[in-house]
XYZ file of C-alpha atoms in Angstrom:
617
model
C -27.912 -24.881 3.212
C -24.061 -24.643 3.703
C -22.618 -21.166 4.738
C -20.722 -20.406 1.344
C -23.925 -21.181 -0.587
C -25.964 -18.966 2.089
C -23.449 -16.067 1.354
C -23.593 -16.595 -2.565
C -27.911 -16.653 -2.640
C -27.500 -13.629 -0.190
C -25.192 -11.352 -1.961
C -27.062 -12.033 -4.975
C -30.889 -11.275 -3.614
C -29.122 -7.973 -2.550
C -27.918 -6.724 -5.622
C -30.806 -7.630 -7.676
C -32.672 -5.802 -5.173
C -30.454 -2.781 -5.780
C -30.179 -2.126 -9.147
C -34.069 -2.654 -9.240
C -34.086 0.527 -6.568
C -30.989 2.337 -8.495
C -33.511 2.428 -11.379
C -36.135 4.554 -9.852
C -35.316 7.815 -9.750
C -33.806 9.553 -6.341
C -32.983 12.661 -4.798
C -29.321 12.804 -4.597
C -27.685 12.642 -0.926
C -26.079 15.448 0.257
C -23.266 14.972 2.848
C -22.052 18.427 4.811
C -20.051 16.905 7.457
C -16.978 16.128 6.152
C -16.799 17.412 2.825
C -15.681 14.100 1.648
C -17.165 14.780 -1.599
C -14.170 16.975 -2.849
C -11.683 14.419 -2.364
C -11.717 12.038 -5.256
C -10.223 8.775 -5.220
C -9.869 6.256 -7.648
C -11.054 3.098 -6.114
C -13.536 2.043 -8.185
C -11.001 2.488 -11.117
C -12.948 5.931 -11.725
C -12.864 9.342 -9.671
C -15.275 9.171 -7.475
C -16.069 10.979 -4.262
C -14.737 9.746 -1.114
C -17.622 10.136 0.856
C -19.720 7.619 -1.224
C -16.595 4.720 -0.875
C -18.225 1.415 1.132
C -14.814 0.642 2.011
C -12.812 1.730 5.114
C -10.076 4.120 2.654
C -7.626 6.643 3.664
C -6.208 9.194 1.782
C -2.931 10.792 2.531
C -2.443 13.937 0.586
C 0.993 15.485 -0.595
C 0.682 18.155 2.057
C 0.232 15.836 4.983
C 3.337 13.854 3.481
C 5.098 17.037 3.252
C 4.689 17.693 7.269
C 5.159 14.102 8.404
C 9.155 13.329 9.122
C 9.232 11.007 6.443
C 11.269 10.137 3.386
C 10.150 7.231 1.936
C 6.505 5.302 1.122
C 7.292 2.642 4.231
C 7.690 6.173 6.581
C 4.652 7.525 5.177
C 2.552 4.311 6.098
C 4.067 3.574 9.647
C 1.572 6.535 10.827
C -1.893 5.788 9.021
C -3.847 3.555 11.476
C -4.707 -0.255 10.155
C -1.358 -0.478 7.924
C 1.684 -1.495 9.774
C 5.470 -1.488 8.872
C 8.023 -3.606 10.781
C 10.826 -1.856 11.872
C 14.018 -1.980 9.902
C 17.803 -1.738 10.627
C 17.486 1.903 9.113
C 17.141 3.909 6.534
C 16.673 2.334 2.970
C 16.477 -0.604 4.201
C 13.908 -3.562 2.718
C 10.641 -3.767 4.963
C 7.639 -5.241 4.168
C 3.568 -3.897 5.436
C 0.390 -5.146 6.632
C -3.120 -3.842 6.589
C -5.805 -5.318 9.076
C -3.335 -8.180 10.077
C -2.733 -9.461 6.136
C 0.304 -10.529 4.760
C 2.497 -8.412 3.067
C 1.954 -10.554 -0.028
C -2.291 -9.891 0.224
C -2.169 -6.402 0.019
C -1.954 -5.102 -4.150
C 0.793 -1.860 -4.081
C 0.521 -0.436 -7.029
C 1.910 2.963 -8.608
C -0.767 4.949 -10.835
C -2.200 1.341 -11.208
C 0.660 -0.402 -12.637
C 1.070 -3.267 -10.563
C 4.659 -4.002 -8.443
C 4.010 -7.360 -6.350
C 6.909 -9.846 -6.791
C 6.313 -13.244 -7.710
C 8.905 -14.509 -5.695
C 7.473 -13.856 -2.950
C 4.127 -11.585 -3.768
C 5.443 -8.540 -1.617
C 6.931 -5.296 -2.231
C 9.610 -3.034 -1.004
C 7.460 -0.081 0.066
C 11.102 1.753 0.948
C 11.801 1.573 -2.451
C 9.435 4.348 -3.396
C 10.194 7.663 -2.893
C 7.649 10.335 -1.737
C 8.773 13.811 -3.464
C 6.782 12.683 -6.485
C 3.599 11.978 -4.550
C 0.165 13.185 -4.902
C -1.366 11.659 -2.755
C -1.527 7.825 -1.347
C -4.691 5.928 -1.571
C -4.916 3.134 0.984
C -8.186 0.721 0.732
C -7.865 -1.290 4.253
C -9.442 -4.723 2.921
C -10.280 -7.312 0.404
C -10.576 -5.601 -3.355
C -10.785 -8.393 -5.814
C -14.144 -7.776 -7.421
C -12.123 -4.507 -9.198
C -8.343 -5.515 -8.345
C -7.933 -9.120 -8.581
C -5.670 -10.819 -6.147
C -5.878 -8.122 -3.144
C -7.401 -10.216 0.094
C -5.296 -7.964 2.467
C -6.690 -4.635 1.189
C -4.439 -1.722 -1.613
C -2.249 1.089 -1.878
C -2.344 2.680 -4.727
C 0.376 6.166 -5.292
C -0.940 8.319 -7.235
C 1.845 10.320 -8.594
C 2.171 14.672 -9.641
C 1.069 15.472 -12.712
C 2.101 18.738 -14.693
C 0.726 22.003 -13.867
C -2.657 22.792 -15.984
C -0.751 26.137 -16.757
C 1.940 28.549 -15.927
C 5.451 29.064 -16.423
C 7.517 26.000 -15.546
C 8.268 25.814 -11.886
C 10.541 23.495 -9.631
C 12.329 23.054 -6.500
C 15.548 21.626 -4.979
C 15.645 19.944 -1.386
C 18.748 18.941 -0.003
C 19.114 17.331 3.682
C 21.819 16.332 6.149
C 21.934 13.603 8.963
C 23.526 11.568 11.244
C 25.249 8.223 9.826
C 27.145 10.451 7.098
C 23.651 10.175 5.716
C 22.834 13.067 2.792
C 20.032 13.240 0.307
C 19.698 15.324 -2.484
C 15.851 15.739 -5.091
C 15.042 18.101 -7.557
C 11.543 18.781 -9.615
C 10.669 20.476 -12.780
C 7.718 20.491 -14.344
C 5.881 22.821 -16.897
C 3.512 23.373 -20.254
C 4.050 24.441 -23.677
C 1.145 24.140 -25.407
C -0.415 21.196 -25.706
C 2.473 19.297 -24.178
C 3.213 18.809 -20.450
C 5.778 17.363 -18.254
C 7.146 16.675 -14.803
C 10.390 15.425 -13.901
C 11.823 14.142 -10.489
C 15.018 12.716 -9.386
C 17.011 12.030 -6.158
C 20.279 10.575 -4.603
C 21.174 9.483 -1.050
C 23.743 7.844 0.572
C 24.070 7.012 4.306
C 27.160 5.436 5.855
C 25.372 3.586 8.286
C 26.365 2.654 12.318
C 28.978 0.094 11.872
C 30.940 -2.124 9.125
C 28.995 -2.820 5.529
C 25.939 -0.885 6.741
C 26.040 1.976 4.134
C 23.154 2.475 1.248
C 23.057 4.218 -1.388
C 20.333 5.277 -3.385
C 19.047 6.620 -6.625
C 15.828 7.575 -7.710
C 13.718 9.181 -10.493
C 10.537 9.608 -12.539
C 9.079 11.419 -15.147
C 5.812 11.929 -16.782
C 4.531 13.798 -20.090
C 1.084 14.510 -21.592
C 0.067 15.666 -25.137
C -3.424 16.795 -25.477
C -5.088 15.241 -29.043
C -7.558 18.568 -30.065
C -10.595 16.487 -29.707
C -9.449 12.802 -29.538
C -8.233 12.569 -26.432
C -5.089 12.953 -24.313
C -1.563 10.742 -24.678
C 0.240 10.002 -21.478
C 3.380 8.335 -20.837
C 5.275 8.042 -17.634
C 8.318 6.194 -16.398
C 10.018 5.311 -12.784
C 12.950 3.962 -11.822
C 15.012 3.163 -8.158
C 18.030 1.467 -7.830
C 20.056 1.037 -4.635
C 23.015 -0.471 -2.989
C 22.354 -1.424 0.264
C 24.665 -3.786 3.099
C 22.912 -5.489 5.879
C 25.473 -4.965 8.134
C 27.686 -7.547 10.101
C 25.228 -10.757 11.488
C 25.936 -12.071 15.219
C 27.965 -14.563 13.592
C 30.344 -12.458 11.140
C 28.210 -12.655 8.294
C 26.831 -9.819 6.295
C 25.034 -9.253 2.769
C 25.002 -6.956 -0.080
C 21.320 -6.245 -1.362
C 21.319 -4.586 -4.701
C 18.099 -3.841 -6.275
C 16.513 -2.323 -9.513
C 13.036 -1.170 -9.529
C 12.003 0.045 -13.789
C 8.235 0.710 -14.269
C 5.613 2.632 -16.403
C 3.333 3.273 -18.408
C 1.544 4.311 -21.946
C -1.934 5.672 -22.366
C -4.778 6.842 -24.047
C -7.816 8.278 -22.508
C -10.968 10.080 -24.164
C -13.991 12.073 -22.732
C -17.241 12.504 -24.520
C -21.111 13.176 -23.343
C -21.857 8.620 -23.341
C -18.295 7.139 -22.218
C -14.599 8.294 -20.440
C -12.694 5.413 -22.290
C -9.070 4.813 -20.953
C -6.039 2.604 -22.452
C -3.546 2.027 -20.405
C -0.203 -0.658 -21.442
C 1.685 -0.847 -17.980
C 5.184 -2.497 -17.900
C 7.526 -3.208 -14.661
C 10.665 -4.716 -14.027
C 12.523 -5.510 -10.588
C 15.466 -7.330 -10.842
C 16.998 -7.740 -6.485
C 20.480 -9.955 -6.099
C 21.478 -11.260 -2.705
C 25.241 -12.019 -1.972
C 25.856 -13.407 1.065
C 29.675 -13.196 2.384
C 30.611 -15.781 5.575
C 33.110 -12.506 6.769
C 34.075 -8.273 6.473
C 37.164 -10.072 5.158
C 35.954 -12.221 2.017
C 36.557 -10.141 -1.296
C 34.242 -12.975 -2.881
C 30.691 -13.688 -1.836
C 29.459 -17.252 -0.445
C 26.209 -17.300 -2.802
C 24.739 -15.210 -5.257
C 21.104 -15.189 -5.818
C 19.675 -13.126 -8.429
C 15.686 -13.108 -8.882
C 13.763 -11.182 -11.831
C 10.259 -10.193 -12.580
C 9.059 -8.685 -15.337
C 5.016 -7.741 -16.011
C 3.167 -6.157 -19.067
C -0.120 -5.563 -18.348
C -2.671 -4.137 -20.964
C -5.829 -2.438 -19.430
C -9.180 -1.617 -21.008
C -11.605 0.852 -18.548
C -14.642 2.822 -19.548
C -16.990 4.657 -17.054
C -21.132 5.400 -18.380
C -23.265 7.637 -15.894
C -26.730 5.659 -16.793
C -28.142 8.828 -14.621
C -25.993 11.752 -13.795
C -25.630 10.814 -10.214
C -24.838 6.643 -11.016
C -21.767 5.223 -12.708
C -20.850 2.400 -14.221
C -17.468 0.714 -14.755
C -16.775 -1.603 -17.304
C -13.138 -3.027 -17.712
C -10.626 -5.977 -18.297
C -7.158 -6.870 -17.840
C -4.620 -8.802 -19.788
C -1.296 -9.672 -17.507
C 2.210 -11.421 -18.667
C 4.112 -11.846 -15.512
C 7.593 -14.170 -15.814
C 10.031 -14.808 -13.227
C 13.086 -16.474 -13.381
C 15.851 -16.709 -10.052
C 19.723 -18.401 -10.617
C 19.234 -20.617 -7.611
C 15.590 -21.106 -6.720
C 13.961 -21.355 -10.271
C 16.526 -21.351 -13.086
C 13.612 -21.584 -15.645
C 11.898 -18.752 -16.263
C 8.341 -19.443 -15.459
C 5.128 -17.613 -16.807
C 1.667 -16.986 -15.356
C -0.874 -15.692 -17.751
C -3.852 -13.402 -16.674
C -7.176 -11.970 -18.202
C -9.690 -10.544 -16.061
C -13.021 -8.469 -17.147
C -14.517 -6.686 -14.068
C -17.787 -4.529 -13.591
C -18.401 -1.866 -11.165
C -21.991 0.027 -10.500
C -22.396 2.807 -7.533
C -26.030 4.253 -7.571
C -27.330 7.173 -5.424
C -30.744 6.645 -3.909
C -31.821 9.515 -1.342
C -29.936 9.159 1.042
C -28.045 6.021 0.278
C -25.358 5.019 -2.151
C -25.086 1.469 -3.059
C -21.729 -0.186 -4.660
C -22.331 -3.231 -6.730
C -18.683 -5.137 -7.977
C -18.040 -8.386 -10.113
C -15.042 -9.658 -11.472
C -13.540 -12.868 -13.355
C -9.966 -13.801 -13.358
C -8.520 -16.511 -15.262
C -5.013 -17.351 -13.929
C -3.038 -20.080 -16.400
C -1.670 -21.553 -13.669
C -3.931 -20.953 -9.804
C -7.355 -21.337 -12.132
C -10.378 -18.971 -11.991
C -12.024 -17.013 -9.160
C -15.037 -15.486 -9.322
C -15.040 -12.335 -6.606
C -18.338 -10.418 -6.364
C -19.361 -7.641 -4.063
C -21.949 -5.329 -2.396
C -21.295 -2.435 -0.009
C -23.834 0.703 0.859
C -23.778 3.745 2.807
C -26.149 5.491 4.477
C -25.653 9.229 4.887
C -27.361 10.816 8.586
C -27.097 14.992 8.847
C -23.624 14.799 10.335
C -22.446 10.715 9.771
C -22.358 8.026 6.987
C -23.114 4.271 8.332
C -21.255 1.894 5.765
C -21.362 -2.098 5.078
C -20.108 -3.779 2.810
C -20.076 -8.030 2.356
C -17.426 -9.492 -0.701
C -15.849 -12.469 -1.537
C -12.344 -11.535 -2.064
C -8.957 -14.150 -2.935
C -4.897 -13.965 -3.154
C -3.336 -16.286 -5.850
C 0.459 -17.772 -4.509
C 3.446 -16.478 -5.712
C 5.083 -18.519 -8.763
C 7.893 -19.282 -6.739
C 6.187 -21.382 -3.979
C 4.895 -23.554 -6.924
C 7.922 -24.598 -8.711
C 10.938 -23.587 -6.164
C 12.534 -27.118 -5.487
C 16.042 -26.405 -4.309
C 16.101 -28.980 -1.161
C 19.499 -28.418 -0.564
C 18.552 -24.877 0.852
C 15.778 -26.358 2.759
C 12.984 -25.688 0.406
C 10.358 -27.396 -1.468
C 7.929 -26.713 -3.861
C 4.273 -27.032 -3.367
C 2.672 -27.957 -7.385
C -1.341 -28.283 -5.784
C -0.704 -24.931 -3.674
C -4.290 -22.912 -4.480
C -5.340 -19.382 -4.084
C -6.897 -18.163 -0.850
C -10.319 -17.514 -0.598
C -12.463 -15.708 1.896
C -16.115 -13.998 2.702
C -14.843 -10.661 3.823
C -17.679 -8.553 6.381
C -17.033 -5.431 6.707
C -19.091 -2.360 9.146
C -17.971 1.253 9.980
C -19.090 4.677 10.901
C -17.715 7.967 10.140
C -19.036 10.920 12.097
C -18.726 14.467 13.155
C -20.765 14.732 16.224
C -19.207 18.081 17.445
C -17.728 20.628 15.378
C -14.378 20.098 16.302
C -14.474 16.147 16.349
C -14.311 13.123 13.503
C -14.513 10.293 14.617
C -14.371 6.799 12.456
C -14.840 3.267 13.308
C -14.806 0.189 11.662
C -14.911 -4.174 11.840
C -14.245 -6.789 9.997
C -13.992 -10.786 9.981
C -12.702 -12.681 7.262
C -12.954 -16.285 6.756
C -9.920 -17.381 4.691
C -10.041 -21.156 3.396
C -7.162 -22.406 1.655
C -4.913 -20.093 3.908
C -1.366 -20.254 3.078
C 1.579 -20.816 5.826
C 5.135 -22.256 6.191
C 4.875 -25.780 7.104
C 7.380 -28.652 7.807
C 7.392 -31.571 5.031
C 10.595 -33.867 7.105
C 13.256 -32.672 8.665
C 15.156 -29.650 7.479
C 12.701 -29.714 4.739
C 10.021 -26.425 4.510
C 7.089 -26.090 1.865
C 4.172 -23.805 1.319
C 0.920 -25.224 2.388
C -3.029 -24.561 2.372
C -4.712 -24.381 5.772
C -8.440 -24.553 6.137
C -9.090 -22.640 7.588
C -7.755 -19.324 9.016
C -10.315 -16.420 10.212
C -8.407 -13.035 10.682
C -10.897 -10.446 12.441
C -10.369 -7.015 14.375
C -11.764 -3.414 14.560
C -9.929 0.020 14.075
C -11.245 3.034 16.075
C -9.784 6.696 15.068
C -10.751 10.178 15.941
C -8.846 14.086 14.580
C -9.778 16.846 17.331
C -9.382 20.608 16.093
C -8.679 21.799 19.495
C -7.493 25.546 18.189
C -7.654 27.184 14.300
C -4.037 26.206 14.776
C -3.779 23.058 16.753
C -4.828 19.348 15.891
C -4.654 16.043 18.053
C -5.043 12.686 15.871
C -5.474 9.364 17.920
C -6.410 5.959 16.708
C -6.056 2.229 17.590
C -6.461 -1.065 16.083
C -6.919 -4.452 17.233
C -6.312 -7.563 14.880
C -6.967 -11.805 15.753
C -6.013 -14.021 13.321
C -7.034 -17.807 14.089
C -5.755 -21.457 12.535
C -9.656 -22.527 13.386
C -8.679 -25.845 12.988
C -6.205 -25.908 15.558
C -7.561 -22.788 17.859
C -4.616 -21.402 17.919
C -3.488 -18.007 17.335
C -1.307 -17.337 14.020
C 2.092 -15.368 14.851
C 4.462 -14.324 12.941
C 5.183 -12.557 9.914
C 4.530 -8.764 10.595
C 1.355 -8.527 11.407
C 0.361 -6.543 14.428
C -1.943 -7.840 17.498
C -2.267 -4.194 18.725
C -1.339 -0.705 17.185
C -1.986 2.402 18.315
C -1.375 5.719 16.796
C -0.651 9.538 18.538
C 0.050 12.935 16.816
C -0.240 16.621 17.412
C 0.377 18.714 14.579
C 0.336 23.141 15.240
C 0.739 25.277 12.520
C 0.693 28.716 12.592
C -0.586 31.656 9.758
C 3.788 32.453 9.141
C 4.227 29.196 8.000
C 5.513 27.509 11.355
C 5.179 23.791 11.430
C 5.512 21.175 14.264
C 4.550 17.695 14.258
C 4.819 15.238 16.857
C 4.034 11.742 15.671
C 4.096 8.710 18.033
C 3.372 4.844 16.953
C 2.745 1.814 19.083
C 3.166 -2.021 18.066
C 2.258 -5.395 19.949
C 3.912 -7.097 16.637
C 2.870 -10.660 18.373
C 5.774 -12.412 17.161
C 7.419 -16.209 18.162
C 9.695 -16.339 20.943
C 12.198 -16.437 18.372
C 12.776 -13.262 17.464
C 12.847 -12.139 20.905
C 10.966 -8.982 20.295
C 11.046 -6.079 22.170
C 8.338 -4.594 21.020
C 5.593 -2.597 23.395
C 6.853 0.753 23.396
C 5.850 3.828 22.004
C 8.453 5.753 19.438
C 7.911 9.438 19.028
C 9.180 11.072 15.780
C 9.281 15.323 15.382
C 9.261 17.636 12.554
C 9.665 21.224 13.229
C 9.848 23.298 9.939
C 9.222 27.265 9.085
C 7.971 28.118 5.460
C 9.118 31.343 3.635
C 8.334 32.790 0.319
C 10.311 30.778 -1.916
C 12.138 28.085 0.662
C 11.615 25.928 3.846
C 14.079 25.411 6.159
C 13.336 21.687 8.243
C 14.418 19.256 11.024
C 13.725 15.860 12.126
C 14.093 13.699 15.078
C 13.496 10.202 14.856
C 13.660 8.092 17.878
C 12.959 10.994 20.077
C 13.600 9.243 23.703
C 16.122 7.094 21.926
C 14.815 3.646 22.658
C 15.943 0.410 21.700
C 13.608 -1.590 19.765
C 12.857 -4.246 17.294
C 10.284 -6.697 15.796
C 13.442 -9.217 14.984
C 16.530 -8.552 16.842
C 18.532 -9.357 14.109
C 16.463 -6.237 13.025
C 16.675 -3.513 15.436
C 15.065 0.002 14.844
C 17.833 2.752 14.856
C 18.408 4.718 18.346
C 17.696 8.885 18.471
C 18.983 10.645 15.313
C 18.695 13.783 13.741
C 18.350 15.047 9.923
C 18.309 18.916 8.892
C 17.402 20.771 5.956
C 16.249 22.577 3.178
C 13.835 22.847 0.023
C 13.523 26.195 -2.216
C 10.838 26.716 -5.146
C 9.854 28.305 -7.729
C-alpha cells in the first residue's frame, strides 16, 4: 500500500472511530491550568475555547499589543515565536512573513475573515495594517485547508474592536514623535444609541526617512456599525481602508522607486441566534491596487517603468454552527469567491479565478478528550479540486493538554505565475503549474508544571509534493515550477515564567528544515528562518508603570547573495506610565544600535527613538 493511500485509509478509520465515541455520552473535561477556556477564538469558523484547539494557535490580545513597541501588524508578529518577519529598510515599509518556515504566499491573512492574499504574488503586506483597531490577533501556526482553503503555511486572522455593549460614547487620541521627522497621529470613537452601534478609527503618519526619496507617508482608517433586528438577528457592516506613499530610497547604483499602494476592504452581514442553529451571512469585498515606478536617478522627473497591478475579491460566505449535545459542535459552511487580477505590464488581461468551497467542522468532548474532525471541497476554475480532510485530539492531564493532530492541507499558485509571459523582463509563465499538496503531522504539549511556569512545545513534518520554486527555463529566462518533492519539518519550544506578581520572563525558540528530497539539499531563500529565538521581560507595577524589553533572534538562512548579516540579537524597549485618563510612552528600537539585514539592499534601521502620548475617555 503506497504512503498517500496509507494516510487516506488511516485518517478515515480514525474519524469513523470518533464520531462513533462522540455519540456516547461523556463527562465533559475540565481544564484548570491555564484557563484557556475563557479565551475564545474563532478557528473553527465558530467561538470556541482555546483550550480545546488541536492546533498549535496563539492569541495576541489588544493589551499585549498595547505594551509591545509596536505600530503596525508586521511589528506585532516579529515577537510571537514560529512567525517570522524579514527586516525592512524601516518604518512602513513592504515586508512579507513566515510561519514554521512557509512562504509568505502559504500562510491565509485575513481581516475579520475577509480574505487579503494577492494574486500576483499570493502574499500580503502585513505593514499595511494598522494595530489601534485591534482586538486581538489570531495566529494558527500550520496547514488549515479542511476550514480555510488554500492555507499550507498556517493563518492570521485580525479580529478587529467592536462597539461597546453600552455606555456613553467614548474615544481616545494618540499622537507620537520620532526620529526621521517621523510623526503619527490616530483617533477612536465609538458608542450606542439604541439599537445601533459604531466604532470609528483613523490615522496619519509621515516619516522623512535617513537619506534622499526615503520618506512614507501614510493614511489609515476603519469603521464598523451594528443594528440589532428585535428578534431576527443582528446587521453588521464594516469597512477598511490604507493607502500610502512610500520611496525605497536611493539603490547602490542611483536607482530608487516610488511604491504607492491602496488597500479598500469589508464587509456586509447577517447573523441569527436561536435554541437549533447560529446562522451567519457574510458578503466580503477587497480591493488592493500597488504601482511600482522605477526611476534610473534622484534627478529623473519621469519614471523608467510603471507597473500597476490590481486585485479585486467578492467573496459570499454561508456558516451555521448546531451543538448535537451541549458540549459538541458542528460547523457547516461554504464559500463562493470572484477573485480578478489584471497588471499593465505583466498581465494586461484581466484574468479570473472562480471558487466554491463547502466545508464541515465537528469538535466532540469525551471525558477527558476533545476530538476535532474537518472536511472541505474546493473547486478552483482554474488549479482544479482538492479535497483537504482532517483529525486532531487533545487530551487534557490535571495540569497539561497533549495534542495531535494529522491533515492533508494544499496552496493553489497565484494567477500571475500562470499567465505572466513578459520575456523581455525575464519572466515566463508556467500554464500546467498545480497546487501544492502535503500530509501535515503535527504533536505538542502545553503544561503548567509549577505554578509560576507554562511551558508549550510542539513538531511538525510536512511532506509537500508539487512544491513550487523559481527555476531557470534558458538563459535570462525564469518560470515557476513544481518540485516533488519538498519536506519542511521543525519544532518550536516556548515557556512564560511569573517570577514576581509584577514581573514576567517569556523565552521561546524555533527550529525549521526545509528539504528539495529529490536533490538532498537544503531550500534557502525567501524569508524563511533556519533558527529563531525569542526573549522578553515585561514589569508592571499596581500605578500603571510599564516596561518591556523585547529581544528577537534570526538565522534567516539565506544565499550568499544577499550577504546577510544576520545572527544577532535586536532588543526593542517600551517604558510607559498610565494615568486616569492618558498614557504618556517611549520606545527604543534598535537598542545597542546594530547593523543588520536579511538582504543588504534591505538593512534594518540603526538605534532610534519615538515618544508619546494617548488620552481617553
Amino acid at each position: 500500500m503506497s504512503k498517500t493511500r496509507f494516510n487516506r485509509v488511516l485518517i478515515s478509520a480514525v474519524a469513523i472511530l470518533s464520531v462513533f465515541l462522540c455519540a456516547v455520552p461523556g463527562k465533559a473535561a475540565e481544564n484548570e491550568g491555564f484557563d484557556l477556556e475563557n479565551i475564545l477564538i474563532t478557528n473553527r469558523r465558530a467561538a470556541a475555547g482555546l483550550a480545546g484547539s488541536t492546533e498549535n494557535i496563539a492569541v495576541i490580545s489588544r493589551d499585549e499589543i498595547r505594551r509591545l513597541p509596536v505600530r503596525n501588524l508586521s511589528e506585532v508578529l516579529r515577537y510571537v515565536s514560529g512567525t517570522a518577519v524579514p527586516p525592512g529598510r524601516g518604518f512602513g515599509r513592504s515586508t512579507s512573513l513566515s510561519i514554521q518556515g512557509a512562504d509568505s504566499r502559504q500562510v491565509r491573512v485575513m481581516i475579520d475573515g475577509i480574505p487579503l492574499n494577492f494574486q500576483s504574488s499570493g502574499q500580503v503586506n502585513p505593514s499595511a495594517f494598522p494595530i489601534e483597531n485591534i482586538q486581538r490577533i489570531e495566529i494558527i501556526k500550520g496547514p488549515s485547508s479542511s476550514l480555510w482553503g488554500s492555507a499550507l503555511g498556517g493563518v492570521i486572522n485580525v479580529v478587529t474592536k467592536d462597539a461597546p455593549p453600552a455606555g456613553s460614547p467614548g474615544g481616545s487620541l494618540t499622537s507620537s514623535f520620532a526620529e526621521s521627522r517621523t510623526n503619527k497621529e490616530s483617533a477612536e470613537l465609538s458608542g450606542r444609541s439604541g439599537e445601533a452601534a459604531y466604532y470609528l478609527f483613523s490615522s496619519h503618519m509621515a516619516s522623512g526617512g535617513k537619506g534622499s526619496k526615503d520618506d512614507v507617508t501614510e493614511k489609515k482608517g476603519f469603521g464598523k456599525l451594528s443594528y440589532d433586528l428585535n428578534g431576527m438577528g443582528k446587521f453588521s457592516g464594516s469597512f477598511g481602508y490604507s493607502g500610502a506613499g512610500v520611496h525605497s530610497g536611493v539603490f547602490p547604483d542611483g536607482s530608487w522607486q516610488s511604491q504607492p499602494y491602496r488597500l479598500r476592504y469589508g464587509k456586509a452581514s447577517w447573523e441569527i441566534d436561536s435554541e437549533d442553529a447560529d446562522i451567519k451571512l457574510e458578503l466580503k469585498h477587497s480591493r488592493q491596487e500597488l504601482t511600482t515606478e522605477t526611476f534610473a536617478s534622484v534627478d529623473d522627473q519621469a519614471p523608467a517603468s510603471t507597473v500597476k497591478t490590481r486585485d479585486r475579491l467578492y467573496q459570499l460566505s454561508l456558516n451555521s454552527v448546531f451543538h448535537p449535545r451541549a458540549e459538541d459542535m458542528l460547523v457547516l459552511g461554504a464559500d463562493f469567491d470572484d477573485d480578478t487580477v489584471k497588471s499593465n505590464l505583466y498581465l494586461p488581461k484581466a484574468k479570473s479565478v472562480q471558487l466554491q468551497a463547502p466545508y464541515a467542522n465537528y469538535t466532540c468532548k469525551l471525558k477527558d478528550w476533545e476530538i476535532n474532525l474537518g472536511l472541505r471541497y474546493d473547486r478552483n476554475s482554474e488549479f482544479g479540486s482538492q479535497t483537504s480532510p482532517s483529525i486532531g485530539a487533545v487530551y487534557h492531564f490535571e495540569d497539561a493538554s497533549l495534542k495531535a493532530a494529522v491533515s492533508r492541507a494544499f496552496n493553489a499558485p497565484p494567477l500571475l505565475w500562470k499567465f505572466n509571459d513578459n520575456t523581455a523582463l525575464g519572466t515566463a509563465a508556467n500554464p500546467d503549474i498545480k497546487p501544492e499538496r502535503g500530509w501535515v503531522y503535527e504533536l505538542g504539549l502545553e503544561s503548567r508544571p509549577l505554578e509560576r511556569l507554562e511551558f508549550r512545545f510542539s513538531l511538525y513534518r510536512s511532506d509537500i509534493r508539487d512544491a513550487i520554486a523559481r527555476a531557470r527555463k534558458e538563459p535570462g529566462l525564469f518560470f515557476m515550477k513544481n518540485f516533488n518533492k519538498f519536506r519542511r519539518q521543525g519544532g518550536e519550544l516556548g515557556s512564560k515564567i511569573h517570577i514576581l506578581d509584577t514581573l514576567d520572563l517569556s523565552l521561546s525558540g524555533e527550529f525549521n528544515h526545509i528539504e528539495n528530497r529529490l536533490s538532498g539539499k537544503v531550500v534557502k531563500g525567501g524569508g524563511k528562518p533556519r533558527q529563531r529565538f525569542n526573549a522578553g521581560i515585561e514589569y508592571k507595577t499596581k500605578n500603571g508603570l510599564e516596561i518591556n524589553l523585547s529581544s528577537y533572534y534570526y538565522f534567516w538562512n539565506e544565499p550568499a547573495s544577499s550577504q546577510a548579516r544576520d545572527r544577532k540579537t535586536l532588543y526593542d524597549l517600551k517604558v510607559s506610565k498610565g494615568f486616569k485618563h492618558y498614557r504618556l510612552f517611549l520606545n527604543t528600537y534598535n537598542l545597542t544600535n546594530s547593523s543588520y539585514w536579511q538582504d543588504y539592499f534591505f538593512p534594518h534601521p540603526r538605534r532610534y527613538f519615538e515618544g508619546g502620548f494617548s488620552i481617553e475617555w
